[in-house]
Amino acid sequence: MSRESEADIPADAVLPGALPEELRAELVAFRRDLHMHPELGNQEFRTTAAIKERLEKAGLRPRVLAVGTGLVCDIGVDGEAPADGRGLFALRADIDALPIPDAKTECAYRSTVPDRAHACGHDVHTTVVLGAGLVLAELHERGLLPQPVRLIFQPAEEVLPGGAVDAIEDGALEGVRQIVAVHCDPRVDAGRVGLRPGPITSACDRLEIALNGPGGHTARPHLTTDLVTAAARVATDVPAIVARRVDTRSGMAVTWGRIESGHAPNVIPQHAELSGTVRCLDIAAWRQAPDVVVAAIDEVANLHRAKSEITYVRGVPPVVNDPVVTELLRDAMTVRRGAETVESTEQSLGGEDFSWYLEQVPGALARLGVRTPGERTVRDLHQGDFDADESAITVGVELFTAAVLLDAAG
């Protein structure tokens, strides 16, 4: 089936792989169980066990990753090689939660773990890939699965440089021809997806700075290294300097999340700390970011006679969607729900370690709408009150199953 235009898709196209009502209810319950028991990156033992148990119940043979959490599971593969020699079509989910409290006080399935919450929708991502895997496994049993599929349930997406690195090192991409994923988007209504060929997320690195110098009495700042002022100047001047040393179209931005110094109003401290992130839209700019940012910090610190210790933690490059795979997802959504359910989306400044997979194989990330239609309040990601309209689970499952079937027919 050609994917050059929507006109190539028959208006009355009917594909197998719709989500049965009984499984729909089971998946909602599965997602709520994950939501009540969130686990941080590389600690997702209960989550991994729950996924493994359900896949094994379906007659599949999942393999837990060497790091101890996360797993991969192949469908329609005989032995070690894909059944038809074409390569595997991979579906990826991230399974970890965030270290923030769940603020949904009236929610029956709110987190039962203090200061832990699925506030980024990874419980939805996991449930979507699980559901798609169960549907595809049933199609395989009926002889209706036209190509082999790999499910990747990846740990530690929130831990830089991302659990994708460990999954890839453990062979998650071996034999994979292309890969797709979804990410919850609370700005998009449930029943819709957002797509974008090319860059859809941004690069994200972490920055830790320690400033040191002789302190003293606030009555005699000229005899000290005024670290409070030095830290303040680093906080304000470094982002401005960086913005003038790279192409403005790269969108490179240094943003601070923490600044600490001092204990008393009349004492100039000997130590100050800043933490933040470096984000950029362009992969070429991301590759030069460490040199540019570190040089700017040193310049400002030296100007104020502060000694700087800089820890620059490399994070993730931008997710760059393959145009052909993006069109495949567009076609899949069109067949399942109609062309009007697909919308264009902008490039986000958020980071996503799905980018590491796309460094090696073509693929695409779709934004899965999770806002209840008509709801005016946007419960943003990484906020304690985040929740998802659970009808989005069905949309994600049927998007993935249609993509697998359409790709094989192409």
Short mmCIF file of C-alpha atoms in Angstrom, two decimals:
data_model
loop_
_atom_site.label_atom_id
_atom_site.label_comp_id
_atom_site.label_asym_id
_atom_site.label_seq_id
_atom_site.Cartn_x
_atom_site.Cartn_y
_atom_site.Cartn_z
CA MET A 1 0.00 0.00 0.00
CA SER A 2 1.45 3.36 -1.01
CA ARG A 3 1.77 6.02 1.67
CA GLU A 4 2.37 9.00 -0.59
CA SER A 5 -1.07 10.48 0.00
CA GLU A 6 -4.25 9.89 1.93
CA ALA A 7 -5.98 9.25 -1.40
CA ASP A 8 -4.10 5.95 -1.63
CA ILE A 9 -6.04 4.62 1.37
CA PRO A 10 -9.44 3.15 0.52
CA ALA A 11 -12.18 5.10 2.27
CA ASP A 12 -13.84 1.84 3.33
CA ALA A 13 -10.60 0.12 4.40
CA VAL A 14 -11.22 -2.28 7.27
CA LEU A 15 -8.27 -3.78 9.12
CA PRO A 16 -8.25 -6.47 11.78
CA GLY A 17 -6.81 -5.55 15.14
CA ALA A 18 -9.56 -3.40 16.64
CA LEU A 19 -9.58 -3.52 20.45
CA PRO A 20 -12.23 -5.89 21.87
CA GLU A 21 -14.39 -4.46 24.65
CA GLU A 22 -13.28 -7.05 27.18
CA LEU A 23 -9.62 -6.26 26.56
CA ARG A 24 -10.38 -2.53 26.63
CA ALA A 25 -11.68 -2.83 30.19
CA GLU A 26 -8.74 -4.99 31.21
CA LEU A 27 -6.24 -2.46 29.89
CA VAL A 28 -7.90 0.40 31.78
CA ALA A 29 -7.63 -1.66 34.96
CA PHE A 30 -4.00 -2.49 34.17
CA ARG A 31 -3.16 1.17 33.66
CA ARG A 32 -4.83 2.14 36.93
CA ASP A 33 -2.85 -0.50 38.78
CA LEU A 34 0.39 0.93 37.36
CA HIS A 35 -0.78 4.43 38.25
CA MET A 36 -1.31 3.36 41.86
CA HIS A 37 2.14 1.76 42.09
CA PRO A 38 4.63 4.10 40.35
CA GLU A 39 8.29 3.16 40.36
CA LEU A 40 11.30 5.34 39.54
CA GLY A 41 13.83 4.63 36.82
CA ASN A 42 15.77 1.37 37.21
CA GLN A 43 13.49 0.43 40.13
CA GLU A 44 10.50 -0.75 38.05
CA PHE A 45 10.52 -4.33 39.39
CA ARG A 46 6.79 -4.60 40.11
CA THR A 47 5.93 -2.96 36.81
CA THR A 48 8.22 -5.30 34.89
CA ALA A 49 6.74 -8.32 36.66
CA ALA A 50 3.18 -7.24 35.86
CA ILE A 51 3.96 -6.80 32.15
CA LYS A 52 5.84 -10.10 32.00
CA GLU A 53 3.04 -12.02 33.68
CA ARG A 54 0.40 -10.69 31.25
CA LEU A 55 2.52 -11.41 28.18
CA GLU A 56 3.27 -14.93 29.37
CA LYS A 57 -0.45 -15.48 29.97
CA ALA A 58 -0.92 -14.71 26.26
CA GLY A 59 1.59 -17.43 25.37
CA LEU A 60 4.49 -15.06 24.66
CA ARG A 61 8.05 -15.30 25.90
CA PRO A 62 9.27 -11.92 27.17
CA ARG A 63 12.89 -11.41 28.19
CA VAL A 64 13.78 -9.12 31.10
CA LEU A 65 16.64 -6.75 30.29
CA ALA A 66 20.05 -7.30 31.84
CA VAL A 67 19.66 -4.22 34.08
CA GLY A 68 16.89 -6.08 35.91
CA THR A 69 13.92 -3.99 34.82
CA GLY A 70 12.22 -3.52 31.48
CA LEU A 71 11.77 -6.27 28.91
CA VAL A 72 11.51 -7.12 25.24
CA CYS A 73 9.10 -9.56 23.65
CA ASP A 74 8.88 -10.79 20.06
CA ILE A 75 5.70 -11.83 18.29
CA GLY A 76 5.74 -13.94 15.12
CA VAL A 77 9.43 -14.85 15.38
CA ASP A 78 10.63 -18.43 15.00
CA GLY A 79 14.04 -18.99 16.54
CA GLU A 80 16.42 -16.03 16.55
CA ALA A 81 15.56 -14.45 13.19
CA PRO A 82 12.39 -12.71 11.98
CA ALA A 83 10.08 -15.18 10.30
CA ASP A 84 10.14 -13.51 6.88
CA GLY A 85 13.64 -12.06 6.96
CA ARG A 86 12.36 -8.48 6.62
CA GLY A 87 13.25 -7.32 10.10
CA LEU A 88 11.13 -6.54 13.12
CA PHE A 89 8.64 -3.73 13.47
CA ALA A 90 9.17 -2.44 17.03
CA LEU A 91 6.73 -0.78 19.42
CA ARG A 92 8.38 1.01 22.34
CA ALA A 93 7.05 2.11 25.73
CA ASP A 94 8.78 3.69 28.72
CA ILE A 95 7.73 2.34 32.13
CA ASP A 96 9.18 4.61 34.85
CA ALA A 97 7.49 7.27 36.99
CA LEU A 98 8.53 10.62 38.45
CA PRO A 99 9.74 11.61 41.95
CA ILE A 100 6.82 13.97 42.65
CA PRO A 101 3.70 13.58 44.82
CA ASP A 102 0.35 12.71 43.26
CA ALA A 103 -1.94 15.71 43.83
CA LYS A 104 -5.17 14.09 42.57
CA THR A 105 -6.83 13.90 46.01
CA GLU A 106 -10.24 12.77 44.71
CA CYS A 107 -8.92 10.13 42.31
CA ALA A 108 -9.71 6.52 43.24
CA TYR A 109 -6.54 5.25 41.57
CA ARG A 110 -4.11 7.94 42.74
CA SER A 111 -0.59 6.90 43.68
CA THR A 112 -0.20 4.85 46.85
CA VAL A 113 3.54 5.58 46.98
CA PRO A 114 4.59 8.83 48.72
CA ASP A 115 6.33 11.34 46.45
CA ARG A 116 5.98 9.10 43.38
CA ALA A 117 3.58 9.61 40.49
CA HIS A 118 2.98 8.63 36.88
CA ALA A 119 2.79 12.31 35.99
CA CYS A 120 4.23 11.93 32.50
CA GLY A 121 1.86 9.28 31.19
CA HIS A 122 4.31 6.40 31.04
CA ASP A 123 1.62 4.15 32.52
CA VAL A 124 -0.49 4.95 29.45
CA HIS A 125 2.43 4.32 27.07
CA THR A 126 3.08 0.96 28.73
CA THR A 127 -0.57 -0.06 28.56
CA VAL A 128 -0.82 0.94 24.89
CA VAL A 129 2.14 -1.22 23.87
CA LEU A 130 0.93 -4.09 26.06
CA GLY A 131 -2.54 -3.88 24.51
CA ALA A 132 -1.15 -3.72 20.98
CA GLY A 133 1.04 -6.72 21.74
CA LEU A 134 -1.90 -8.75 22.98
CA VAL A 135 -3.98 -7.89 19.92
CA LEU A 136 -1.11 -8.68 17.56
CA ALA A 137 -0.39 -11.95 19.37
CA GLU A 138 -4.01 -12.98 18.85
CA LEU A 139 -3.76 -12.07 15.16
CA HIS A 140 -0.61 -14.21 14.93
CA GLU A 141 -2.47 -17.16 16.43
CA ARG A 142 -5.12 -16.74 13.71
CA GLY A 143 -2.49 -16.49 10.97
CA LEU A 144 -3.30 -12.82 10.32
CA LEU A 145 -0.05 -11.16 11.46
CA PRO A 146 1.86 -10.36 8.26
CA GLN A 147 5.20 -9.43 9.83
CA PRO A 148 7.11 -10.01 13.06
CA VAL A 149 6.85 -7.45 15.85
CA ARG A 150 9.00 -6.61 18.87
CA LEU A 151 7.62 -5.00 22.01
CA ILE A 152 10.15 -2.91 23.95
CA PHE A 153 9.25 -1.91 27.51
CA GLN A 154 12.11 0.35 28.45
CA PRO A 155 13.08 1.47 31.96
CA ALA A 156 14.47 4.80 33.16
CA GLU A 157 13.41 7.24 30.45
CA GLU A 158 13.55 10.01 33.05
CA VAL A 159 17.17 9.22 34.02
CA LEU A 160 19.74 10.87 31.73
CA PRO A 161 21.01 9.72 29.30
CA GLY A 162 17.96 7.47 29.36
CA GLY A 163 17.23 3.79 29.74
CA ALA A 164 17.10 3.51 25.96
CA VAL A 165 20.89 3.34 26.03
CA ASP A 166 20.81 0.25 28.27
CA ALA A 167 18.03 -1.35 26.22
CA ILE A 168 19.98 -0.87 22.99
CA GLU A 169 23.17 -2.24 24.55
CA ASP A 170 21.15 -5.29 25.60
CA GLY A 171 20.09 -5.97 22.02
CA ALA A 172 16.64 -4.36 21.93
CA LEU A 173 17.25 -3.12 18.38
CA GLU A 174 18.89 -6.26 17.00
CA GLY A 175 16.92 -7.30 13.94
CA VAL A 176 14.67 -4.22 14.16
CA ARG A 177 13.87 -2.48 10.88
CA GLN A 178 11.85 0.44 12.23
CA ILE A 179 10.31 1.59 15.50
CA VAL A 180 7.36 3.68 16.69
CA ALA A 181 6.22 5.15 20.00
CA VAL A 182 3.64 7.52 21.46
CA HIS A 183 3.86 10.19 24.12
CA CYS A 184 0.88 11.58 26.00
CA ASP A 185 -0.02 15.16 25.08
CA PRO A 186 -2.46 16.90 27.47
CA ARG A 187 -2.96 19.72 24.95
CA VAL A 188 -4.53 17.35 22.41
CA ASP A 189 -8.00 15.84 22.80
CA ALA A 190 -8.35 12.10 23.33
CA GLY A 191 -9.25 10.52 20.02
CA ARG A 192 -6.64 12.53 18.15
CA VAL A 193 -2.89 12.32 17.55
CA GLY A 194 -0.29 14.94 16.70
CA LEU A 195 2.33 14.17 14.07
CA ARG A 196 5.38 15.95 12.73
CA PRO A 197 8.05 14.75 10.29
CA GLY A 198 11.57 15.74 11.29
CA PRO A 199 12.46 17.04 14.78
CA ILE A 200 9.57 16.68 17.25
CA THR A 201 11.45 17.06 20.56
CA SER A 202 14.65 18.82 21.56
CA ALA A 203 18.02 17.88 22.93
CA CYS A 204 18.30 18.06 26.70
CA ASP A 205 21.43 18.02 28.90
CA ARG A 206 21.86 18.61 32.63
CA LEU A 207 24.17 21.17 34.20
CA GLU A 208 25.59 21.26 37.74
CA ILE A 209 27.83 24.17 38.83
CA ALA A 210 29.73 24.72 42.07
CA LEU A 211 31.27 28.16 42.70
CA ASN A 212 33.89 28.58 45.42
CA GLY A 213 35.92 31.40 46.93
CA PRO A 214 36.91 33.07 50.21
CA GLY A 215 33.85 34.41 51.99
CA GLY A 216 33.65 36.99 54.73
CA HIS A 217 31.58 39.70 56.36
CA THR A 218 29.03 41.57 54.26
CA ALA A 219 30.57 44.79 55.66
CA ARG A 220 33.76 44.04 53.68
CA PRO A 221 32.74 42.53 50.31
CA HIS A 222 35.87 43.96 48.67
CA LEU A 223 37.96 41.52 50.73
CA THR A 224 35.95 38.49 49.59
CA THR A 225 34.76 36.65 46.54
CA ASP A 226 31.13 37.69 46.58
CA LEU A 227 29.69 34.33 45.62
CA VAL A 228 26.06 35.37 45.91
CA THR A 229 26.63 38.04 43.29
CA ALA A 230 28.76 35.67 41.23
CA ALA A 231 26.02 33.04 41.26
CA ALA A 232 23.43 35.64 40.32
CA ARG A 233 25.55 36.81 37.40
CA VAL A 234 26.10 33.25 36.20
CA ALA A 235 22.34 32.71 36.37
CA THR A 236 21.54 35.80 34.32
CA ASP A 237 24.56 36.30 32.06
CA VAL A 238 25.32 32.76 30.90
CA PRO A 239 21.98 32.24 29.10
CA ALA A 240 22.44 35.59 27.35
CA ILE A 241 26.02 34.82 26.30
CA VAL A 242 25.09 31.36 25.00
CA ALA A 243 22.23 32.83 22.99
CA ARG A 244 24.72 35.05 21.14
CA ARG A 245 27.27 32.33 20.39
CA VAL A 246 25.11 29.89 18.48
CA ASP A 247 22.72 30.26 15.58
CA THR A 248 19.51 31.64 17.05
CA ARG A 249 17.54 29.16 14.94
CA SER A 250 19.00 26.34 17.04
CA GLY A 251 16.89 27.48 19.99
CA MET A 252 19.64 26.74 22.50
CA ALA A 253 18.49 27.74 25.98
CA VAL A 254 20.09 27.49 29.42
CA THR A 255 17.44 27.42 32.14
CA TRP A 256 18.03 27.13 35.87
CA GLY A 257 16.01 25.00 38.26
CA ARG A 258 18.04 25.47 41.45
CA ILE A 259 20.34 28.07 42.97
CA GLU A 260 21.65 27.90 46.55
CA SER A 261 24.12 29.89 48.57
CA GLY A 262 24.63 31.15 52.11
CA HIS A 263 23.03 30.72 55.52
CA ALA A 264 23.09 34.14 57.19
CA PRO A 265 22.22 37.67 56.02
CA ASN A 266 25.53 39.18 57.15
CA VAL A 267 27.90 36.44 55.95
CA ILE A 268 29.23 36.19 52.40
CA PRO A 269 29.40 32.42 51.79
CA GLN A 270 32.30 30.39 50.48
CA HIS A 271 30.18 28.15 48.26
CA ALA A 272 27.29 28.46 45.81
CA GLU A 273 25.53 25.96 43.56
CA LEU A 274 23.39 26.16 40.45
CA SER A 275 21.59 23.37 38.58
CA GLY A 276 19.76 23.58 35.31
CA THR A 277 19.24 22.25 31.83
CA VAL A 278 20.57 22.99 28.37
CA ARG A 279 18.05 22.48 25.57
CA CYS A 280 18.28 23.03 21.85
CA LEU A 281 16.22 22.27 18.77
CA ASP A 282 19.07 21.43 16.44
CA ILE A 283 21.31 18.37 16.66
CA ALA A 284 24.35 20.21 15.26
CA ALA A 285 24.04 22.84 18.00
CA TRP A 286 23.61 20.09 20.59
CA ARG A 287 26.96 18.63 19.61
CA GLN A 288 28.75 21.93 20.30
CA ALA A 289 26.69 22.83 23.39
CA PRO A 290 29.13 21.58 26.08
CA ASP A 291 32.02 23.69 24.78
CA VAL A 292 29.89 26.81 24.36
CA VAL A 293 28.15 26.57 27.74
CA VAL A 294 31.24 25.69 29.78
CA ALA A 295 33.23 28.55 28.22
CA ALA A 296 30.47 31.03 29.08
CA ILE A 297 30.31 29.85 32.71
CA ASP A 298 34.06 30.10 33.14
CA GLU A 299 34.11 33.63 31.71
CA VAL A 300 31.46 34.93 34.10
CA ALA A 301 32.89 33.11 37.12
CA ASN A 302 36.42 34.41 36.42
CA LEU A 303 35.10 37.94 36.09
CA HIS A 304 33.88 37.69 39.69
CA ARG A 305 36.97 35.84 40.94
CA ALA A 306 35.04 32.67 41.64
CA LYS A 307 36.44 29.22 41.00
CA SER A 308 34.00 27.10 39.04
CA GLU A 309 33.51 23.34 39.04
CA ILE A 310 31.22 22.32 36.19
CA THR A 311 29.53 18.97 35.70
CA TYR A 312 27.99 18.80 32.25
CA VAL A 313 25.84 15.65 31.97
CA ARG A 314 25.15 14.66 28.39
CA GLY A 315 21.47 13.89 27.95
CA VAL A 316 19.58 13.09 24.76
CA PRO A 317 19.60 14.41 21.19
CA PRO A 318 16.35 15.55 19.53
CA VAL A 319 13.83 12.96 18.38
CA VAL A 320 13.91 13.26 14.58
CA ASN A 321 10.93 11.52 13.01
CA ASP A 322 11.48 9.67 9.76
CA PRO A 323 9.08 11.16 7.15
CA VAL A 324 8.05 7.77 5.74
CA VAL A 325 7.30 6.27 9.17
CA THR A 326 5.44 9.46 10.15
CA GLU A 327 3.24 9.05 7.07
CA LEU A 328 2.65 5.43 8.03
CA LEU A 329 1.27 6.59 11.38
CA ARG A 330 -0.86 9.19 9.60
CA ASP A 331 -2.28 6.48 7.33
CA ALA A 332 -2.89 4.16 10.28
CA MET A 333 -4.81 6.83 12.19
CA THR A 334 -6.73 7.76 9.04
CA VAL A 335 -7.87 4.18 8.51
CA ARG A 336 -8.86 3.72 12.15
CA ARG A 337 -10.39 7.09 12.99
CA GLY A 338 -10.47 9.31 9.91
CA ALA A 339 -8.12 11.94 8.52
CA GLU A 340 -9.64 14.65 10.72
CA THR A 341 -8.23 12.97 13.84
CA VAL A 342 -4.65 13.75 12.83
CA GLU A 343 -3.21 17.17 13.52
CA SER A 344 0.16 18.75 12.94
CA THR A 345 2.19 19.39 16.05
CA GLU A 346 5.10 21.67 16.88
CA GLN A 347 8.60 20.78 18.00
CA SER A 348 8.75 20.63 21.76
CA LEU A 349 11.63 21.77 23.96
CA GLY A 350 11.13 18.65 26.05
CA GLY A 351 13.67 15.82 25.86
CA GLU A 352 12.85 12.16 25.12
CA ASP A 353 15.31 9.26 25.01
CA PHE A 354 13.39 7.64 22.13
CA SER A 355 15.91 9.69 20.13
CA TRP A 356 18.62 7.09 20.82
CA TYR A 357 16.65 4.44 18.90
CA LEU A 358 16.24 6.79 15.96
CA GLU A 359 19.99 7.30 15.83
CA GLN A 360 20.15 3.68 14.62
CA VAL A 361 16.87 2.82 12.86
CA PRO A 362 14.12 4.90 11.22
CA GLY A 363 11.04 5.52 13.29
CA ALA A 364 8.56 8.08 14.56
CA LEU A 365 7.05 9.37 17.79
CA ALA A 366 3.38 10.41 17.79
CA ARG A 367 1.71 12.68 20.33
CA LEU A 368 -1.25 10.84 21.79
CA GLY A 369 -4.11 13.11 22.81
CA VAL A 370 -5.17 12.51 26.44
CA ARG A 371 -7.29 15.59 27.21
CA THR A 372 -10.98 14.89 27.72
CA PRO A 373 -12.79 16.67 24.85
CA GLY A 374 -14.38 19.87 26.11
CA GLU A 375 -12.18 20.10 29.20
CA ARG A 376 -10.69 23.56 29.54
CA THR A 377 -8.10 22.81 32.20
CA VAL A 378 -4.80 21.55 30.83
CA ARG A 379 -3.16 19.20 33.33
CA ASP A 380 0.40 19.52 32.12
CA LEU A 381 3.08 16.86 32.15
CA HIS A 382 5.36 16.59 35.19
CA GLN A 383 2.67 18.12 37.42
CA GLY A 384 1.13 16.27 40.36
CA ASP A 385 -2.43 16.63 39.08
CA PHE A 386 -1.71 15.13 35.65
CA ASP A 387 -4.14 12.48 34.45
CA ALA A 388 -5.20 11.04 31.10
CA ASP A 389 -8.53 10.35 29.46
CA GLU A 390 -8.34 6.57 29.34
CA SER A 391 -10.10 6.35 25.98
CA ALA A 392 -6.67 7.30 24.62
CA ILE A 393 -5.50 3.76 25.39
CA THR A 394 -7.82 2.35 22.74
CA VAL A 395 -6.65 4.97 20.25
CA GLY A 396 -2.99 4.11 20.86
CA VAL A 397 -3.55 0.36 20.56
CA GLU A 398 -5.47 0.66 17.31
CA LEU A 399 -2.94 3.16 15.91
CA PHE A 400 -0.12 0.68 16.49
CA THR A 401 -1.94 -2.38 15.20
CA ALA A 402 -2.97 -0.53 12.04
CA ALA A 403 0.60 0.69 11.52
CA VAL A 404 1.94 -2.87 11.70
CA LEU A 405 -0.63 -4.14 9.20
CA LEU A 406 -0.38 -1.23 6.79
CA ASP A 407 3.40 -1.33 6.81
CA ALA A 408 3.37 -4.99 5.84
CA ALA A 409 0.98 -4.22 2.97
CA GLY A 410 3.10 -1.35 1.68
#
